[in-house]
Coordinates of C-alpha atoms in Angstrom, one line a residue:
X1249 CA -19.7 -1.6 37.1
X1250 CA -21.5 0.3 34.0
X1251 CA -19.7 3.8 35.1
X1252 CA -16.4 1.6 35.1
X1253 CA -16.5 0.0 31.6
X1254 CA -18.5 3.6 30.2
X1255 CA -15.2 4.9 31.1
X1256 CA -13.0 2.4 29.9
X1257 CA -14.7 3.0 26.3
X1258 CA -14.4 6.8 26.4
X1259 CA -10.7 6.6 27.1
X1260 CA -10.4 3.9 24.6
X1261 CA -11.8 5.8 21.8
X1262 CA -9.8 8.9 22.7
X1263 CA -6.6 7.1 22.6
X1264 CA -8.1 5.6 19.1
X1265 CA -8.7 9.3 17.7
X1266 CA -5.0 10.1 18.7
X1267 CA -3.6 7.1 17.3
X1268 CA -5.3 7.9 13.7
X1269 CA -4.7 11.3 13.9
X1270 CA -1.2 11.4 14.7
X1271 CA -0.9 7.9 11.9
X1272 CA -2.7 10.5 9.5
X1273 CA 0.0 13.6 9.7
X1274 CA 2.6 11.2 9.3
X1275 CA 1.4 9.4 6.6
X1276 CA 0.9 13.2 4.9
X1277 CA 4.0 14.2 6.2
X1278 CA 6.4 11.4 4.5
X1279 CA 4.0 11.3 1.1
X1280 CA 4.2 15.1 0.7
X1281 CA 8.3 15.2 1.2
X1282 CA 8.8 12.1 -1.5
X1283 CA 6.5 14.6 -4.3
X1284 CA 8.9 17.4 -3.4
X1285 CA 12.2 18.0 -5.1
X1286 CA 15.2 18.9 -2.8
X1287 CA 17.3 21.9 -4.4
X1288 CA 20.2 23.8 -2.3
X1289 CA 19.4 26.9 -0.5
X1290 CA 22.3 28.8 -2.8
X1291 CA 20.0 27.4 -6.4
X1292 CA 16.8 28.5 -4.3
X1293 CA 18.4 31.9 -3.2
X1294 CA 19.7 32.7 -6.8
X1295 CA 16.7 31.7 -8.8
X1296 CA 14.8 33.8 -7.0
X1297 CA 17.0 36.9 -7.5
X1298 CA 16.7 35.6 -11.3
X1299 CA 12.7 35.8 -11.0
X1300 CA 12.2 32.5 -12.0
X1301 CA 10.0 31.7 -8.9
X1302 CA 6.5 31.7 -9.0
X1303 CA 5.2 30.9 -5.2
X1304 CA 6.9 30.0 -1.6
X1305 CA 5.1 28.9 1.4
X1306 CA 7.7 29.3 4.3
X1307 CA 7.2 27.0 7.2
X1308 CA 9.3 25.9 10.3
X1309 CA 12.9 24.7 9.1
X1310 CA 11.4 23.9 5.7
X1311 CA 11.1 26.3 2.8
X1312 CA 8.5 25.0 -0.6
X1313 CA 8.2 26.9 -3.6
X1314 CA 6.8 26.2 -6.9
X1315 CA 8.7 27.9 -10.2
X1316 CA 7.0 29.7 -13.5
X1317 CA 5.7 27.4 -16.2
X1318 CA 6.5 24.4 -13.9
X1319 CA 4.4 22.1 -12.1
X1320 CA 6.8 20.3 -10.0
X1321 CA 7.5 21.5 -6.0
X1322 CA 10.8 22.2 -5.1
X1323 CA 12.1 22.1 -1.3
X1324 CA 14.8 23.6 0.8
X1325 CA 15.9 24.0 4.0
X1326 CA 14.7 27.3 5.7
X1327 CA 17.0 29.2 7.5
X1328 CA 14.7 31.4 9.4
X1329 CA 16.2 34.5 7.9
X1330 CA 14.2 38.3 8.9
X1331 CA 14.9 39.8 5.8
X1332 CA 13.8 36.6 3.5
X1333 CA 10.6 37.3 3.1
X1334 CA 11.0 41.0 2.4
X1335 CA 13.2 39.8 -0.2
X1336 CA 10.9 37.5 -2.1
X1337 CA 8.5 39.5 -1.9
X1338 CA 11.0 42.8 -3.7
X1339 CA 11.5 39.7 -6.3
X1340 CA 7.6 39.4 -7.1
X1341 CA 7.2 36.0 -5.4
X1342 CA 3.6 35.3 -4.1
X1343 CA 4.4 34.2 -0.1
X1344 CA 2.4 32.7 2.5
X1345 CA 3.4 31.8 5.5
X1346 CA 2.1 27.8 6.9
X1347 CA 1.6 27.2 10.4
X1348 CA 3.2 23.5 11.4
X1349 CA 2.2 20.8 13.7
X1350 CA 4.5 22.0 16.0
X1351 CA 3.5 25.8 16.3
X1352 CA 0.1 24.7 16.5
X1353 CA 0.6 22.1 19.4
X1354 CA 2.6 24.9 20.9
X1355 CA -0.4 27.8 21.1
X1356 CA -2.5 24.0 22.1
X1357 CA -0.3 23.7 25.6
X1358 CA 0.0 27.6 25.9
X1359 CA -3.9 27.6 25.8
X1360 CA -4.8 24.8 27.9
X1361 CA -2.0 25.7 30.7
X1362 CA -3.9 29.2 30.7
X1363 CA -7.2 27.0 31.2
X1364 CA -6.2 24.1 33.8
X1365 CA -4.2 27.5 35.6
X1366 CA -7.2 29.5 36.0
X1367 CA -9.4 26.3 36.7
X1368 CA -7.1 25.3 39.3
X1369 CA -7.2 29.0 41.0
X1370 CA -11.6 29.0 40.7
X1371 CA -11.4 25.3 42.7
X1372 CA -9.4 26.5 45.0
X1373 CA -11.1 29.6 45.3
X1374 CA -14.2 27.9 45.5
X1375 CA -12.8 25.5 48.5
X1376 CA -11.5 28.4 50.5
X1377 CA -14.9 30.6 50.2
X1378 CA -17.4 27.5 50.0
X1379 CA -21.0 28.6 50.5
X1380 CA -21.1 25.5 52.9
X1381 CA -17.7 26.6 55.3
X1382 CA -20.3 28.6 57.6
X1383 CA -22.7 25.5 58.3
X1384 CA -26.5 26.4 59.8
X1385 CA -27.1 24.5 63.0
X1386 CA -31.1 24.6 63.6
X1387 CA -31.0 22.2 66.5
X1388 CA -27.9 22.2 69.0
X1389 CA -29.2 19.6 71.1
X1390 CA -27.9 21.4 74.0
X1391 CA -29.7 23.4 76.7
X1392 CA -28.8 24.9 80.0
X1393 CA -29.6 22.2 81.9
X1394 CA -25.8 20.4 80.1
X1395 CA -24.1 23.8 81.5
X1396 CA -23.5 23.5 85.3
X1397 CA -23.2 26.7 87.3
X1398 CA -23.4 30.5 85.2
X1399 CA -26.6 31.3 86.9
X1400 CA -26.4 35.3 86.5
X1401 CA -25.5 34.6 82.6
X1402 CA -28.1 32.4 81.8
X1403 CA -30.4 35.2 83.3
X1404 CA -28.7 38.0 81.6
X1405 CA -27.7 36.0 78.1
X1406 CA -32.3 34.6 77.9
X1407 CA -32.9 38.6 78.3
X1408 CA -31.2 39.5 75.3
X1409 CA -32.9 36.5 73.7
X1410 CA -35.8 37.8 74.8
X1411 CA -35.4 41.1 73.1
X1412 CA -33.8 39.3 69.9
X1413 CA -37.5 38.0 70.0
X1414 CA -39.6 40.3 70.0
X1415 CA -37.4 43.7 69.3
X1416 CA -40.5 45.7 68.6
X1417 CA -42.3 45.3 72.0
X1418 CA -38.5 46.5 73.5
X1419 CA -38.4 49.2 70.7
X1420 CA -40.9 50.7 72.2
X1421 CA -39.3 51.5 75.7
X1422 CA -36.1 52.6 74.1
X1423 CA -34.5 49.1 74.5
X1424 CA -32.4 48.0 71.4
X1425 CA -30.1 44.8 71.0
X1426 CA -26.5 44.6 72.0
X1427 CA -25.3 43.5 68.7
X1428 CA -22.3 41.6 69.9
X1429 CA -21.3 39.9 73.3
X1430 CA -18.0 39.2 75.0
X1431 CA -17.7 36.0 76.7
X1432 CA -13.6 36.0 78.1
X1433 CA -12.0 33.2 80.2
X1434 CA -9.5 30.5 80.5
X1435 CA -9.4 28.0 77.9
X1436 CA -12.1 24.4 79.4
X1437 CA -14.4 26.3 81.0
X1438 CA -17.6 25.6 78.9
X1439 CA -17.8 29.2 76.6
X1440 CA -18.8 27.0 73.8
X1441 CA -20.8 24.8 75.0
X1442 CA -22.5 28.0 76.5
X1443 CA -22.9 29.6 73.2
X1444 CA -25.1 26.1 71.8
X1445 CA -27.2 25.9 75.2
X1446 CA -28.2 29.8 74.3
X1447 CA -29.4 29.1 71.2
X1448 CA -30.7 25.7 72.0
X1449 CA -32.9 27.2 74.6
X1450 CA -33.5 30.2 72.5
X1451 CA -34.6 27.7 69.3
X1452 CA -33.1 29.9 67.2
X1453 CA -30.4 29.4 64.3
X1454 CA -27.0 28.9 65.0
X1455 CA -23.4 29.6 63.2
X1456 CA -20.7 28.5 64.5
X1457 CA -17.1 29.6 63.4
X1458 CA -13.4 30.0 64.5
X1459 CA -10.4 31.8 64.1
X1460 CA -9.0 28.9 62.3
X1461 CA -11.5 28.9 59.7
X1462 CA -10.7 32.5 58.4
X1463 CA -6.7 31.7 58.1
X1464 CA -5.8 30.9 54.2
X1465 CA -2.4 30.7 52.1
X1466 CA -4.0 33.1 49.7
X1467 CA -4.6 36.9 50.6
X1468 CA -7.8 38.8 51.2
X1469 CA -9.6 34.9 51.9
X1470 CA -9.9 35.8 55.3
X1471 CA -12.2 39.1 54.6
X1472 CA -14.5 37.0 52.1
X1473 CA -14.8 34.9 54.8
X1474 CA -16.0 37.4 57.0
X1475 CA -18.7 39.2 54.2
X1476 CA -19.7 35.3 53.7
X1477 CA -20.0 34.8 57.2
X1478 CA -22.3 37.5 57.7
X1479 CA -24.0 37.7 54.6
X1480 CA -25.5 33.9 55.9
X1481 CA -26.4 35.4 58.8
X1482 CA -28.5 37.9 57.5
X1483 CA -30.2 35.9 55.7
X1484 CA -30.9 33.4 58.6
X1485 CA -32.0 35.6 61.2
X1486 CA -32.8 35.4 63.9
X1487 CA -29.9 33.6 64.9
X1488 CA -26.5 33.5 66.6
X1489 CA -23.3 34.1 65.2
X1490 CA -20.5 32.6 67.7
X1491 CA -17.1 33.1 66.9
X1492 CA -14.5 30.8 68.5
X1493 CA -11.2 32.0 69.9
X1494 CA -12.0 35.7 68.5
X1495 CA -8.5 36.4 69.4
X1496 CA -7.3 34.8 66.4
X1497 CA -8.4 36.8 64.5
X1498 CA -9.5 40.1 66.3
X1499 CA -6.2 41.3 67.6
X1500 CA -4.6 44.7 67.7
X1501 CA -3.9 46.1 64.1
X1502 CA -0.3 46.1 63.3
X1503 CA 0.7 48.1 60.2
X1504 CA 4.3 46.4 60.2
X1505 CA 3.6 45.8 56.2
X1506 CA 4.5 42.1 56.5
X1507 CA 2.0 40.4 55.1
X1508 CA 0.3 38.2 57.6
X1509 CA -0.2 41.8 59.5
X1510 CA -1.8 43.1 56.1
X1511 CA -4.1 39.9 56.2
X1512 CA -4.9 40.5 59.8
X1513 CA -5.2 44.1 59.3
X1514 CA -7.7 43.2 56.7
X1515 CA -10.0 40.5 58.5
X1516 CA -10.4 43.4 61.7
X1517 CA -11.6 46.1 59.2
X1518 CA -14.0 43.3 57.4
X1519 CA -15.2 42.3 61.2
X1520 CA -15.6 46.8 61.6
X1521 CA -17.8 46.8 58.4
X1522 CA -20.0 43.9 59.3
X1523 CA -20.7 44.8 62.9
X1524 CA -21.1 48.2 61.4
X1525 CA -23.5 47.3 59.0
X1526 CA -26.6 45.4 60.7
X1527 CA -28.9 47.3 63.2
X1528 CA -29.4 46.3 66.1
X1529 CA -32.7 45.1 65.9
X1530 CA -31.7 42.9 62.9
X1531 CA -32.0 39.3 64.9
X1532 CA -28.3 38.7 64.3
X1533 CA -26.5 38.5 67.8
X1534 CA -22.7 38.0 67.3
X1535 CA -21.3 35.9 70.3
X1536 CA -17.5 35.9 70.5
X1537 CA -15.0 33.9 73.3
X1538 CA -11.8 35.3 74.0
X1539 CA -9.0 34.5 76.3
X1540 CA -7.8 37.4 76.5
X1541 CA -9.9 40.7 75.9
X1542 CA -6.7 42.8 76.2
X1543 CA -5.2 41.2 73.2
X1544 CA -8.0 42.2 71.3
X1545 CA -8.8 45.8 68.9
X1546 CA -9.7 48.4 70.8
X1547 CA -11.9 50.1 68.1
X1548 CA -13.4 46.0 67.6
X1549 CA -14.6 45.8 71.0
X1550 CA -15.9 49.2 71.8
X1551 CA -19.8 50.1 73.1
X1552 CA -21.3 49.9 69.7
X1553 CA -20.0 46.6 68.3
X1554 CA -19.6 44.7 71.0
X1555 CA -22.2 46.2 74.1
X1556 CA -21.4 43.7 76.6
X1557 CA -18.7 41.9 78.4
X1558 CA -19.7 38.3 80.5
X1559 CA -16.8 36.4 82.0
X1560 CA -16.6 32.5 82.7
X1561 CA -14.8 32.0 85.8
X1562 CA -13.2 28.5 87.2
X1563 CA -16.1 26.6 88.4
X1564 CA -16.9 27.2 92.3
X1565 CA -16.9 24.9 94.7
X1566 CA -20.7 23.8 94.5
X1567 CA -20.2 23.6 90.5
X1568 CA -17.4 21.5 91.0
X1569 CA -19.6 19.2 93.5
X1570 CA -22.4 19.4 90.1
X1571 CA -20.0 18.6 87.8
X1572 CA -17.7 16.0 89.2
X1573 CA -21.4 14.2 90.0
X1574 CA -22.3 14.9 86.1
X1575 CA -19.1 13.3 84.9
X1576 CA -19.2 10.0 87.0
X1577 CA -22.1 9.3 85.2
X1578 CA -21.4 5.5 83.6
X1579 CA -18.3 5.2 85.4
X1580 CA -17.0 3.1 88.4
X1581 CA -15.6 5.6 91.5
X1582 CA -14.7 3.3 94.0
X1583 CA -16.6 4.1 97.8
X1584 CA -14.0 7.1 98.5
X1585 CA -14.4 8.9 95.3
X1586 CA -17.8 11.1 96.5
X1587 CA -18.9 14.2 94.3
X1588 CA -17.6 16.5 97.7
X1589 CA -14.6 14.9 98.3
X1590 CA -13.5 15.4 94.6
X1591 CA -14.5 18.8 94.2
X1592 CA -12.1 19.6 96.7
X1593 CA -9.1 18.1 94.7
X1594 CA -10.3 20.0 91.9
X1595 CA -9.8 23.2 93.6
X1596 CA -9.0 26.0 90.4
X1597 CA -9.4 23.0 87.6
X1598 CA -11.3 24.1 84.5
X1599 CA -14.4 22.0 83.6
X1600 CA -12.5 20.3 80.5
X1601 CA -9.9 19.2 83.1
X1602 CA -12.1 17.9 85.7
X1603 CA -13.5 15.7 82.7
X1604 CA -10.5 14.9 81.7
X1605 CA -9.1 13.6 84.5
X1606 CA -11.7 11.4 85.5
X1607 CA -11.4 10.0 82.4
X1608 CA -7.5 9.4 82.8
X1609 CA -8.6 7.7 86.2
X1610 CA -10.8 5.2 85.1
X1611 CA -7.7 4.7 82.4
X1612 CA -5.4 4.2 85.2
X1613 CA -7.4 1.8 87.0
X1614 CA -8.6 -0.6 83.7
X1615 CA -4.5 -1.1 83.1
X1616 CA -4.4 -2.3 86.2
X1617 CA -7.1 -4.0 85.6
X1618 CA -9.3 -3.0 88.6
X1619 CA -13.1 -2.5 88.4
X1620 CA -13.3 0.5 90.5
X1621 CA -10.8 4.0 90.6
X1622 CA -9.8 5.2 93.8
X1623 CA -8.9 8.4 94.9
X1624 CA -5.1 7.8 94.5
X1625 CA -6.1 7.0 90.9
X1626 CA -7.6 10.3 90.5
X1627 CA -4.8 11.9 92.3
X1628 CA -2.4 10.3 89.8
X1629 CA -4.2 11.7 86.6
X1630 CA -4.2 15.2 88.0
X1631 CA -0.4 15.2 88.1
X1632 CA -0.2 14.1 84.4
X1633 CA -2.6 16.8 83.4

């Protein structure tokens, strides 16, 4: 309630100091006009020839001069001649030049459309290329006992963490850090979720990003992403950098010239120079998911940059068994609708989708406003998926 009437006074008094103001230059305005005595251009134009002028202040579409031994003004209309001024001044008139109201409200706007434009371009700048669009996740909450089935990746994925660790001890027998790691397959299959129970079980930092939040309407955002992306990491280490649908942004250089290549172009040379510029034993392990490796840059994903490659197949059919039992959890399967029996519906469904349509059956069965689903339920949400 204080803010609100503080405010009200502020804008009160503003629109006071404008009203005096403009009351003020009026005022002058109308009293300095009835002191002045209106002569013709022609009279003005030939006295001057004459040399019976003594001063002239020009000023927009008004011309006041002042003659010798006379105190009185004299005023005329100004026709904005060039050569007037070079004239008077051949005639020995003293001439000044007076900036109006006008001319100086102009330069007023000119300056403050400068100041809002460049504002305007900082706040935007500053929204696009936040320190806070990377944000530091300490605890994921997640560990691989939430990711069903990857056995041989957990296995693999905790011995790099173990190296990311303690990098000296591996040092020593000639073991260094992949700096970055693959993880490819379909889309619902748990990469992400994978990516937080690593570093959930590793306790280390974690950064989460994707391709989405490197796309802008303005050029070169996307690399200053990428250096801010980065530069966080470094400075958070240890700690993993997972970068979400890293086709987006990682795809084969095109050098069309169109500009959305250019920007692409741009982002994949940022992501070189990063990759390129940690060690290996710098604590930072970049973690990227892809659909599609093939659709990525060669020279992105060579030994080097990117060290290993993990896929993340379709759940089997003893992780469908774990994960069909995982997702009944708090729902109501009617007698028929057993962990086994479901995996074998589920036969090539992703994870996502096996949630999903669980979900969709217990939907199904609520509008028709049963307790329990039944298999036919379930049966029924698989065809809408």
């Amino acid at each position: 309630m204080k803010k609100t009437s503080t405010r009200r006074l502020i804008i009160l008094l503003l629109l006071l100091t404008a009203a005096v103001c403009s009351a003020y230059f009026i005022i002058k305005q109308t009293t300095d006009q009835k002191n002045k005595v209106h002569v013709t251009y022609q009279q003005f134009y030939t006295e001057a020839g004459n040399g019976e002028l003594e001063s002239v202040m020009l000023s927009s579409g008004e011309i006041t001069f002042t003659k010798k031994n006379d105190s009185a003004q004299y005023q005329t209309e100004n026709p904005d001649s060039p050569v007037l001024k070079e004239y008077l001044m051949r005639s020995g008139v003293t001439v000044t030049e007076k900036t109006d109201a006008d001319e100086i409200f102009s330069k007023i706007l000119d300056y403050l459309f400068y100041i809002i434009f460049f504002v305007i371009l900082f706040v935007l700048f500053r929204k696009f290329v936040s320190p806070n669009t990377f944000r530091v996740v300490h605890h994921t909450g997640v560990s691989f006992k939430d990711v069903v089935g990857m056995e041989s990746l957990k296995r693999d994925m905790m011995q790099v963490i173990d190296i990311m660790q303690h990098p000296a001890e591996y040092k020593a027998k000639g073991v260094r850090m992949p700096k970055g790691i693959l993880l490819e397959g379909a889309p619902g299959n748990g990469k992400t979720l994978f990516a937080k129970a690593l570093a959930g079980e590793a306790k280390i930092n974690f950064i989460p990003a994707k391709a989405t939040d490197f796309e802008s309407m303005f050029m070169a955002i996307g690399p200053a992403k990428v250096k801010l992306l980065f530069g966080k990491a470094r400075h958070r280490a240890p700690c993993i950098v997972f970068i979400d649908e890293f086709d987006g942004i990682g795809t084969r250089r095109n050098y069309s010239g169109s500009a959305i290549e250019t920007e692409n172009t741009r982002i994949v040379t940022a992501l070189l120079n990063e990759l390129d510029g940690f060690q290996a034993n710098s604590g930072i392990l970049v973690l990227a998911a892809t659909n599609s490796i093939r659709a990525l840059d060669e020279a992105l994903i060579r030994p080097g940059r990117f060290d290993a490659r993990f896929s993340v197949p379709y759940p089997d059919s003893e992780d469908r068994i774990k994960l069909a039992g995982m997702y009944l959890r708090n729902k109501n399967p009617a007698a028929g609708c057993t962990p086994e029996t479901l995996a074998k519906l589920f036969n090539g469904f992703s994870c996502a989708k096996i949630e999903s349509v669980l979900n969709r059956a217990a939907l199904i069965a609520q509008q028709a406003e049963r307790v329990q689903f039944t298999l036919d339920d379930v049966r029924a949400a698989a065809k809408e998926q």
